Short mmCIF file of C-alpha atoms and ligand atoms in Angstrom, two decimals:
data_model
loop_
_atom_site.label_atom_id
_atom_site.label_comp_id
_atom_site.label_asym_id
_atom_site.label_seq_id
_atom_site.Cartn_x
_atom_site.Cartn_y
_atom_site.Cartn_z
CA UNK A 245 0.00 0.00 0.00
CA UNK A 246 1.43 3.61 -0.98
CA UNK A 247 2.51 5.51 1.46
CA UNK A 248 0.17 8.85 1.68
CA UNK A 249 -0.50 9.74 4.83
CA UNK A 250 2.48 10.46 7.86
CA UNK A 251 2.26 10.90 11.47
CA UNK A 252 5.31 12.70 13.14
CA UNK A 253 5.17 11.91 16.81
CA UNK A 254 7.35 14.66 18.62
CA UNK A 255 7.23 18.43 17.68
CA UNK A 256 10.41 19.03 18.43
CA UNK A 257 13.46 20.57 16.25
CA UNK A 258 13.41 17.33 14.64
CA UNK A 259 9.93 16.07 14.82
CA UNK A 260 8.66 19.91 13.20
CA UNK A 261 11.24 19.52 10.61
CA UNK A 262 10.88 16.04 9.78
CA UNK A 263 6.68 16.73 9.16
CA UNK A 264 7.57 19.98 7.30
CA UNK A 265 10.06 18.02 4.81
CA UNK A 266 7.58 15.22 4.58
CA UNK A 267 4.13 18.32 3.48
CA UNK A 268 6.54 19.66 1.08
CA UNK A 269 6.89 16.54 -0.34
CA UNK A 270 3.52 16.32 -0.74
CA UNK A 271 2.57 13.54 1.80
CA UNK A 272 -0.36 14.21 4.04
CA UNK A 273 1.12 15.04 7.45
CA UNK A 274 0.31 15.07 11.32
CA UNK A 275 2.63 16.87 13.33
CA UNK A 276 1.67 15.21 17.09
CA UNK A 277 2.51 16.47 20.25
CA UNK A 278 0.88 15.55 24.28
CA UNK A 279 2.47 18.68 24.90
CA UNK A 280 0.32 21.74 23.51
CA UNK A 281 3.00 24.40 23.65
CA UNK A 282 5.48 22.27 22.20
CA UNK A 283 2.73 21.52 19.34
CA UNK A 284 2.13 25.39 18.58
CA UNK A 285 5.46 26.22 18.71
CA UNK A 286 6.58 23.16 16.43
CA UNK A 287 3.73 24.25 13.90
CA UNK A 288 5.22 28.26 14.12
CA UNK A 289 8.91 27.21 13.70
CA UNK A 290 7.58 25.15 10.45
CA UNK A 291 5.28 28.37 9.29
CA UNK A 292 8.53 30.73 9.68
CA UNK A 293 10.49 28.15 7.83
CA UNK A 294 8.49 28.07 4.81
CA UNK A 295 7.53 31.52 5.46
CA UNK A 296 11.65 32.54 5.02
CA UNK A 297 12.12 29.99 1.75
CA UNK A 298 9.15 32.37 -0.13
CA UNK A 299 11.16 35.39 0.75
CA UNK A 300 14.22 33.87 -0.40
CA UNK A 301 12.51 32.46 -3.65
CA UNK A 302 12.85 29.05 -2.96
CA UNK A 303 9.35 28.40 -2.93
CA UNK A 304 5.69 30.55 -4.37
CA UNK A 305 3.62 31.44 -2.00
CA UNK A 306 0.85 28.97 -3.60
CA UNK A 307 3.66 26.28 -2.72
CA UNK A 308 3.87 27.28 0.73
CA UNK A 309 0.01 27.53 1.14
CA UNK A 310 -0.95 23.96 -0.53
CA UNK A 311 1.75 22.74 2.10
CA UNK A 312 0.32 24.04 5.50
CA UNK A 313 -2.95 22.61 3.78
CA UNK A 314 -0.76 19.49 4.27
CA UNK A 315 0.05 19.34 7.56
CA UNK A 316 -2.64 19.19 10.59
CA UNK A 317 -1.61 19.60 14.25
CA UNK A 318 -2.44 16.75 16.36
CA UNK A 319 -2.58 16.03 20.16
CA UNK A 320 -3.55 12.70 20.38
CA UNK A 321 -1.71 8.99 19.50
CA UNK A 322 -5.36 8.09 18.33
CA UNK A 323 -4.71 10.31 15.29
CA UNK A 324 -2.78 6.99 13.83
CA UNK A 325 -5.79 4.96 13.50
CA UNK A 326 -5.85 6.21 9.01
CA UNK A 327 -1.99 6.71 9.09
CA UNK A 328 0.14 4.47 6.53
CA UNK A 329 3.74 5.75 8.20
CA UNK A 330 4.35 6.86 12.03
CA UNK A 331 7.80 8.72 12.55
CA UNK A 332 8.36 8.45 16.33
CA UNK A 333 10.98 11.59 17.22
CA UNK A 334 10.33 11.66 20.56
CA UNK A 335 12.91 12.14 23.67
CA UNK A 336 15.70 9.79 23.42
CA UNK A 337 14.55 7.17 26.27
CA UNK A 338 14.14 3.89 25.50
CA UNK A 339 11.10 3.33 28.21
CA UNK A 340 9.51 6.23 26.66
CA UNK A 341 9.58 4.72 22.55
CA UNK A 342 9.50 1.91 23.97
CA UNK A 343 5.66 3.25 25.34
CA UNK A 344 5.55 5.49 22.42
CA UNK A 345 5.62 2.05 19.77
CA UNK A 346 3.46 0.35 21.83
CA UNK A 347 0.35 2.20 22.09
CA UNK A 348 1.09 3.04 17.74
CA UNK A 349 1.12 -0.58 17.61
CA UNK A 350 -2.30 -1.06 19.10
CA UNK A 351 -3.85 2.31 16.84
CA UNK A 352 -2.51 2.47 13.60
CA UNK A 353 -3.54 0.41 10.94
CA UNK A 354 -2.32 -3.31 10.53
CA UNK A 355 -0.44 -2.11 7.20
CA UNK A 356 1.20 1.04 8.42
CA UNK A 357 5.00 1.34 8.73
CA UNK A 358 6.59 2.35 12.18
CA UNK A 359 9.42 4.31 11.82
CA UNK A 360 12.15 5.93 14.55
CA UNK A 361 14.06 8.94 14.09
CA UNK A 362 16.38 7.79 17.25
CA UNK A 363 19.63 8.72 17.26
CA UNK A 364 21.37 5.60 18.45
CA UNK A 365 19.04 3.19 20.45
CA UNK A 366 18.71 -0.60 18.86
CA UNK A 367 16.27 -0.66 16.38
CA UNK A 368 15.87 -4.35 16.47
CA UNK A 369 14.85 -3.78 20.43
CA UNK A 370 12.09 -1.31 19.28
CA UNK A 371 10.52 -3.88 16.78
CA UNK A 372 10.80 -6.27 18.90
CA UNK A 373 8.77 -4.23 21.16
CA UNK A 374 5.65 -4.38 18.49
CA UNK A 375 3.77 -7.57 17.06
CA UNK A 376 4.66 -6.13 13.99
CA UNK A 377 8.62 -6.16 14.33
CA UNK A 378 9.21 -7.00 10.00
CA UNK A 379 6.98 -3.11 9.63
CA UNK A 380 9.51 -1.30 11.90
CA UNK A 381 12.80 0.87 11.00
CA UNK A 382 14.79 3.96 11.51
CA UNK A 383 14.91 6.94 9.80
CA UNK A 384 17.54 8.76 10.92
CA UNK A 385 17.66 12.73 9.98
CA UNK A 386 19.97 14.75 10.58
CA UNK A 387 20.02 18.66 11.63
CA UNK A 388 18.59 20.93 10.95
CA UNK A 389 16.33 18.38 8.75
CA UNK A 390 15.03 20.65 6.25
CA UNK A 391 18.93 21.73 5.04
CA UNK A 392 20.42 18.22 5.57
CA UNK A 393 20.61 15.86 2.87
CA UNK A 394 20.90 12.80 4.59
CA UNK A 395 19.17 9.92 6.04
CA UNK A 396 20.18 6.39 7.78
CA UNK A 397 17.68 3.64 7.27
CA UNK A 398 18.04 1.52 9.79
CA UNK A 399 17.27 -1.90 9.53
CA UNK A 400 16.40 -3.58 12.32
CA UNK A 401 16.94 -7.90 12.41
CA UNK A 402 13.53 -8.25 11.59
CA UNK A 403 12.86 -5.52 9.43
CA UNK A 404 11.76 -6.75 5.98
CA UNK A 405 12.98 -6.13 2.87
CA UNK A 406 9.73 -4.67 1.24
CA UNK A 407 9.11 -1.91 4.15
CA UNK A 408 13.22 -0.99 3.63
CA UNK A 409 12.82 -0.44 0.00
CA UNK A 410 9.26 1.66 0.64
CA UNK A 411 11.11 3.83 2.69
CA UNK A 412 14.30 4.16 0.75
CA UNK A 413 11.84 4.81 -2.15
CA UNK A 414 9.82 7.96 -0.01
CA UNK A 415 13.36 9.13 1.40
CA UNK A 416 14.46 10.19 -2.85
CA UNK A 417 10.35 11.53 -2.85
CA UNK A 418 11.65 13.83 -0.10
CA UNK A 419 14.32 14.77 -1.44
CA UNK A 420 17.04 13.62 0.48
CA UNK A 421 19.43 10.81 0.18
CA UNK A 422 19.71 8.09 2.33
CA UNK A 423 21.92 5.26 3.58
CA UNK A 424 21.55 1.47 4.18
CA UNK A 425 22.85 0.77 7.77
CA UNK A 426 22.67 -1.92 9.83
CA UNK A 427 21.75 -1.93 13.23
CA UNK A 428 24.26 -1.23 15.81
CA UNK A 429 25.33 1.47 18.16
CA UNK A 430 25.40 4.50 17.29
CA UNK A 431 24.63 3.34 13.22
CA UNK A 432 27.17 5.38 10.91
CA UNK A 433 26.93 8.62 11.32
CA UNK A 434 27.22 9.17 15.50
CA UNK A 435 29.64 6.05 15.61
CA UNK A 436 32.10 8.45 13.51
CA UNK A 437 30.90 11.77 14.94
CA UNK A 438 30.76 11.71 18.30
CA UNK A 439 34.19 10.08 18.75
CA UNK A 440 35.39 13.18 17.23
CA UNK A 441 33.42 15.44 19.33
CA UNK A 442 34.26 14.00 22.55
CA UNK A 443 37.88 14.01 21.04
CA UNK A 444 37.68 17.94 20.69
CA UNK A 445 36.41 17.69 24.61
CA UNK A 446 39.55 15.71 25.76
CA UNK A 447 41.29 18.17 23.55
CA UNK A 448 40.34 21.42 25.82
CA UNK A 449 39.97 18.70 29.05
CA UNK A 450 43.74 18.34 28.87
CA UNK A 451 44.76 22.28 27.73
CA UNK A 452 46.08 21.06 24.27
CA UNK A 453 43.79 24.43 23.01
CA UNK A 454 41.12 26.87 24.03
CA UNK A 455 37.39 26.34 23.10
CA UNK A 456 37.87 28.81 20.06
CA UNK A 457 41.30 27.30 18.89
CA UNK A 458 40.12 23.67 18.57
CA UNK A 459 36.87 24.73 16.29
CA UNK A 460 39.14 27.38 14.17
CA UNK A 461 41.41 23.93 13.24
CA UNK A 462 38.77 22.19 12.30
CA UNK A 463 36.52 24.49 10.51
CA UNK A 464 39.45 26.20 8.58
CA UNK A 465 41.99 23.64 8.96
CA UNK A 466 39.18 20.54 7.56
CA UNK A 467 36.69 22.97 6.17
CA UNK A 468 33.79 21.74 8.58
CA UNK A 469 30.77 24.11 8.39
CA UNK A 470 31.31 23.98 12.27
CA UNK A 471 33.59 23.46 14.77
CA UNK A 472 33.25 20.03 17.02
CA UNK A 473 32.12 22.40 20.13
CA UNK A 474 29.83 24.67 18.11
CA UNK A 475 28.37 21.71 16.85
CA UNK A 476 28.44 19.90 20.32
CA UNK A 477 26.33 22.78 21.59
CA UNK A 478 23.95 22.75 18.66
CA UNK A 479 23.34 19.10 19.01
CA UNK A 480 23.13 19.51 22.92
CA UNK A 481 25.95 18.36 25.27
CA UNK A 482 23.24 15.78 27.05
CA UNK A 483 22.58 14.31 23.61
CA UNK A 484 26.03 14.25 22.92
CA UNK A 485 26.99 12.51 26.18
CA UNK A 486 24.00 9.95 25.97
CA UNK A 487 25.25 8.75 22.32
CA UNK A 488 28.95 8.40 23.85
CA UNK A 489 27.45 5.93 26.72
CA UNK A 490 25.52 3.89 23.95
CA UNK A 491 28.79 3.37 22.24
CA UNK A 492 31.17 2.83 25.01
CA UNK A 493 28.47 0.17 26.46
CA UNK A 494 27.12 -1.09 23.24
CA UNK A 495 30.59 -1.60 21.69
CA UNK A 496 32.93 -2.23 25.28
CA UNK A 497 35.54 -0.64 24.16
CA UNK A 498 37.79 2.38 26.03
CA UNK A 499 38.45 4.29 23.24
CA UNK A 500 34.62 5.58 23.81
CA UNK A 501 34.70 6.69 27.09
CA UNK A 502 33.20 9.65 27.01
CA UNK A 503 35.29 12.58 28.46
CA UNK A 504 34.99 13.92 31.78
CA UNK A 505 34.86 17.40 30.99
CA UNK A 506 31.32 16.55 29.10
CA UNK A 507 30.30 14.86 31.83
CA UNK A 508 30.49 18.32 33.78
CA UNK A 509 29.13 20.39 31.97
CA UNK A 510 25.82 18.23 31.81
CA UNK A 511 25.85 17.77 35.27
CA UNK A 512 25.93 21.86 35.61
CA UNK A 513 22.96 21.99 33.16
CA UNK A 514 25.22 23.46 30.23
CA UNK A 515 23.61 21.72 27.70
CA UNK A 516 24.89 23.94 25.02
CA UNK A 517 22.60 26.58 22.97
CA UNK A 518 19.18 24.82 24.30
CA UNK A 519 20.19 26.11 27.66
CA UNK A 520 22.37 29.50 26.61
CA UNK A 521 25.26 27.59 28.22
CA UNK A 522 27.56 25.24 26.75
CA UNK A 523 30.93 25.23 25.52
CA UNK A 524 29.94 29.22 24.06
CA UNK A 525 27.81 31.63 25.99
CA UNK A 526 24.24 32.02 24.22
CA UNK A 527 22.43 35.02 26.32
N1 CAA B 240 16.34 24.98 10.32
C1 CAA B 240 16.12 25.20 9.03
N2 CAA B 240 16.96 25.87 8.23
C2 CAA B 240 18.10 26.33 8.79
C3 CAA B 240 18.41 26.13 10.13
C4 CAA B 240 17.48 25.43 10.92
N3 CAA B 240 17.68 25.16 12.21
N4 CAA B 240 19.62 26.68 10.40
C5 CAA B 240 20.05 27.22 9.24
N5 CAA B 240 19.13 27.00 8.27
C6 CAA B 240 19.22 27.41 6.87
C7 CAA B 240 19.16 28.91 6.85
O1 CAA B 240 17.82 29.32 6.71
C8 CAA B 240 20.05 29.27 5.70
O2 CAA B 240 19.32 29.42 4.51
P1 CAA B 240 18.80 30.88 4.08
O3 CAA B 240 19.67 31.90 4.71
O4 CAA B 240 18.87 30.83 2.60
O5 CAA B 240 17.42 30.93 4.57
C9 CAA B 240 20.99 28.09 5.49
O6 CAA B 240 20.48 27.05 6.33
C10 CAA B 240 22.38 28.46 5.92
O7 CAA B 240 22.31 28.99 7.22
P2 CAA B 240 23.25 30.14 7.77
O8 CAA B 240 23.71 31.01 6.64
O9 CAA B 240 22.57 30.80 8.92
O10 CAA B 240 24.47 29.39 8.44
P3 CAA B 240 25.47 28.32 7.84
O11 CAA B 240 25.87 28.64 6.45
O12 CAA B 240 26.53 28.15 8.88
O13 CAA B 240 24.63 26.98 7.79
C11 CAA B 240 24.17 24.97 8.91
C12 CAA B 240 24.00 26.48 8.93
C13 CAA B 240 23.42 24.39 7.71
C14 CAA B 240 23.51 24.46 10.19
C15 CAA B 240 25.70 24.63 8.81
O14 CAA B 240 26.41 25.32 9.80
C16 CAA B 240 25.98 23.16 8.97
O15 CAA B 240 25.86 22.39 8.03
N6 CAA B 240 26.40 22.75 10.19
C17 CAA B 240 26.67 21.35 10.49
C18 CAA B 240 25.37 20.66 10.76
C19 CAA B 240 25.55 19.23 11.10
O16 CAA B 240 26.64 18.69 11.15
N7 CAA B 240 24.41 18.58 11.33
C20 CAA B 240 24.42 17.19 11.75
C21 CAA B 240 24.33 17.17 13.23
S1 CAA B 240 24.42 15.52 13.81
C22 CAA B 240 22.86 14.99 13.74
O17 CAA B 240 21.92 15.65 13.43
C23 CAA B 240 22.70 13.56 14.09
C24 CAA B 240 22.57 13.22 15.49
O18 CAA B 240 21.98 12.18 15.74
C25 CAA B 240 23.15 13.96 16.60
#
């Protein structure tokens, strides 16, 4: 069955840009959120988005309205009962997507694909928490998700071939290219990453160079749009350090251990520009 109609669970940064790439597309989109500020604020962020690509010409105005025609706000799981694709983006917990799969398991209906945008939790453990483990995967996007090109598909054990390829297939109607991974920690692209983020910690940790210095060599020295702390700080420092624990347990090896210093500043609350404290001053 086509996919034609999306639920995005979570209105976060991801969740809001995730529905917003998949209404451009042209898919028929619920943007859901318990949370009713975090809903209205997910559906402004989208309607300044789109509202900023029409000034810059990147899209008509009739584009921009026939796409908020798209997309409905949506404060209840029960909204997944006509849905052929749920995207969970939701807090990275596994007891909470864990919940989150269950109760989409019992709504939507028996065809519809279940999909995670988690950063690094098993995907095979999520299916397995459904009685429809071959229909789940993970769509990993990355930030901000209406610039970036990419996507992981994440296949979980069970995952079966015909659900990969139907979401491989909507990730080029999207626009955006995406990746066959297997599942394990981290995937590809936080299994490379993060290493080198928490590298750029130890880096400052142990005085090698200041903040400033160790972004300046990699931005001008590598050409990275950012530096490893800017980015740390746009990513958020708690996200950061919860990805480095999945690795270091999920792999067992010391070269993950993620670095004091990060430790720190999560246990301060410096979660980087979330908070207007990380490694850079926001406020
Ligand atoms: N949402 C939507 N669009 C955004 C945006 C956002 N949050 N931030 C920037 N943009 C758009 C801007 O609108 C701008 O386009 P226009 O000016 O034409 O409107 C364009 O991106 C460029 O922005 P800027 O000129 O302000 O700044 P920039 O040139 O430095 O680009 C950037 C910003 C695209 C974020 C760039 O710095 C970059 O690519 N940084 C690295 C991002 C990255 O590595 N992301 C992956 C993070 S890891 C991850 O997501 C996975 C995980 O699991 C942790």
């Amino acid at each position: 069955m086509a996919i034609q109609k999306v639920m995005v669970v979570g209105a976060g940064q991801m969740g809001s840009g995730i529905a917003q790439v998949c209404a451009q597309a042209g898919y028929d989109v619920l943007l859901n959120d318990m949370n009713e500020d975090a809903l209205s604020k997910g559906m402004s962020r989208i309607e300044g988005l789109l509202a900023r690509a029409v000034e810059k010409e990147r899209m008509t105005e009739e584009e921009k309205q026939a796409t908020t025609g798209r997309l409905t706000a949506s404060s209840t799981l029960n909204d997944a009962k006509d849905c052929d694709l749920v995207i969970e983006a939701v807090v990275e917990n596994m007891d909470v997507k864990t919940s989150v799969f269950k109760q989409l398991d019992e709504i939507a209906p028996k065809h519809a694909i279940l999909a995670s945008n988690t950063s690094s939790l098993p995907i095979t453990d999520i299916c397995a928490a459904t009685n429809r483990p071959d229909q789940v995967i993970g769509m990993h996007f990355m930030n901000p998700v209406p610039v970036m090109q990419l996507v992981e598909v994440i296949r979980g054990l069970q995952t079966s071939d015909d659900v990969y390829q139907q979401i491989a297939d909507m990730c080029v109607k999207l626009n955006k290219t995406s990746v066959e991974v297997n599942d394990f920690p981290g995937f590809v692209a936080n299994r490379i990453l993060m290493p080198m983020i928490n590298e750029a910690v130890y880096t400052v940790y142990e005085g090698v160079a200041s903040v400033e210095d160790v972004d300046a060599v990699m931005k001008l020295g590598m050409n990275h749009p950012m530096g490893p702390l800017t980015l740390a700080d746009f990513i958020g420092l708690d996200t950061c350090l919860s990805i480095m624990e999945v690795l270091h347990e999920g792999l067992g090896d010391s070269k993950y251990r993620p670095c004091p210093l990060l430790r720190k500043y999560v246990s301060a609350g410096w979660l980087g520009r979330k908070s207007g404290r990380g490694f850079y001053q926001y406020e």
